[in-house]
């Protein structure tokens, strides 16, 4: 078996996982059924022989059965193989079938490798640990042991002995107990921690008052439970606690004590006589200008802290100043080392603490797996959890950003000991737990006769026979029963008549004693199918109730509506099936629940047992509010509506949100203010200008104050006036004397124009008509320049005259 484990460990640590899986698979196929049967028979014969030898050499355990013996011997034989391979894979096969342990170990390793997250690419790239096939401790590659020692470390390369625990030298352990007590372990070389020291020592109690007693060395400290009596730290009182270990607790008494400065007296614990009040000293210092600012101190105040040489805040310049003046800043850079210890303060000399270091640096997390650029003053801890196994090889570290120094496992072992009664109290450890050191008394029923056995043997040890009479009290209501000896199990049943006084009516029960009647138990087992045989009925002892009393008693219903006669056994609260009819808390409805109990409420008012009104409030809303009441049915007035209404402003351009209660309770002016968007009205006045008023209802007021230009009738004089006054005709602009003179001149110019036109027409008539038949010998006379361009010249002159007249008429002086 050891060779197979070493071979598997060697293959696992030196070959890729894929090859290991293939080799394991083919190895399982090559094991023949014949060889397996031979090994199984040989193991059975060896175990049987070992059991027979053990039976012949032990007379104390003669009462135990063969199966129990065989199970314990097999457990002891294969106990070293029950240590865990991993956190999730434990070899539990030995307790089921110890003869197939090799095959199941092989299968366990195969399943572990198949479920392993490792791949072929991981080999050669990461430093995987080497699990020791002996103790399953995972060593690092650099720490892999090169020598093979036994458990106690005395013998190197211990020889194989089939009658010893594997990897054991068979010598006495002789390791010191933990905690050290001066004794050494006397067990043979064994795996796991040594058991508690079993030596017997004579030792007294903590307070040294009681006589010394003999106790186990591992539990030698004990208390006599008498008052300690040692002097407390106050020097006045003695310790009143029971005998205890270590120093005594502080004195719990209270006394009046002065503070250090002597100004106040207060009641305080006697254990803390020195205390400081919260008053400032306030004495004048030797400088004569300042007072002592210390709080309640016993010694002299000392010199003024502002006297003598004083440094500037950056400690670079010295100043000799009176204590009445503050030390100025030197103006140099502060240059103090910041809290990070790397960078320095870049500010000028300043008072007060330097600010935190804000320089960005490349930081590694504590475990060194991640880097991040971040401010220097912030620590960087990643979220990666450590997956290394602790020294117990059972639990993972699971600390975030672990630097590699995983703490030792501080969880309790809590594995069940071989006794199956207690759990291992040690800290989580490797290897097997020590045997249970407790002893248990196997007693008879009454406890007068007992037998002391090791813890765990109480299940197979028969209780001793007792000759005392049974002291168990009567299980029925009768005070006496037949005499019989101490025994286990129930006492014989009682055959007397019941004669109990019924609790409800006070009548006597005439039936026989029925506290331990045999009752057939039915309906406890459901057959799996028609092939299953019907088992015999099971009878159990149980107490039957007394038959009910039939005397009629008048009883009032729960809701106090009527009184009806009921049998004595059925007397109690009942419902008359009517509606309750009590007024609910809303004061609007009545309880429609069936007749029920109502406690501590006046007549016709609902109590906490009545129904709660779940209808909505149907009270009328204030005028103008379209929303229902948000509360359920309630008494009194409804709360004001706080819902928001979306309305258009007066100018119909913007949507406004107004509380319903404000709009419904406001008057006409208030509603106009709420529905106004407070912007300029976009409407146009009849004059064509935009309304200057804020958003308002109705028509815009015709009070346009915009400036318009008003001209006189001749269009020469213009003036800016209010549009409303011009439209109403209250303002007019008349022509002055200048305008009239210009009109006269213009009229004269206009009179000349018709005269020139007549002159031109007259000249055209004087020319006469052209003769069609002119003589060939007649000489043509060439027209002069005036005749050619007379019309053009006259039209140009007229145009200039008209333009000049208009210029004079519209000129602005």
XYZ file of C-alpha atoms in Angstrom, residues 86-87 160-161 182 196 250 285 300 325 341 389 445 497 552 626 645 685 785:
19
model
C -7.577 17.397 0.038
C -10.208 19.600 1.560
C 8.913 -1.869 7.313
C 7.165 -3.789 10.096
C 8.313 18.685 32.294
C -2.525 15.451 27.184
C -9.629 45.620 40.319
C 2.879 81.628 33.918
C 4.321 72.953 38.493
C 4.307 87.782 19.403
C 7.769 58.622 4.183
C -3.312 25.760 2.694
C -31.405 3.301 36.782
C -59.978 3.346 38.871
C -75.530 21.255 30.164
C -60.799 65.978 -9.186
C -51.843 69.319 -11.632
C -52.039 94.732 -29.547
C -28.368 122.283 -80.227
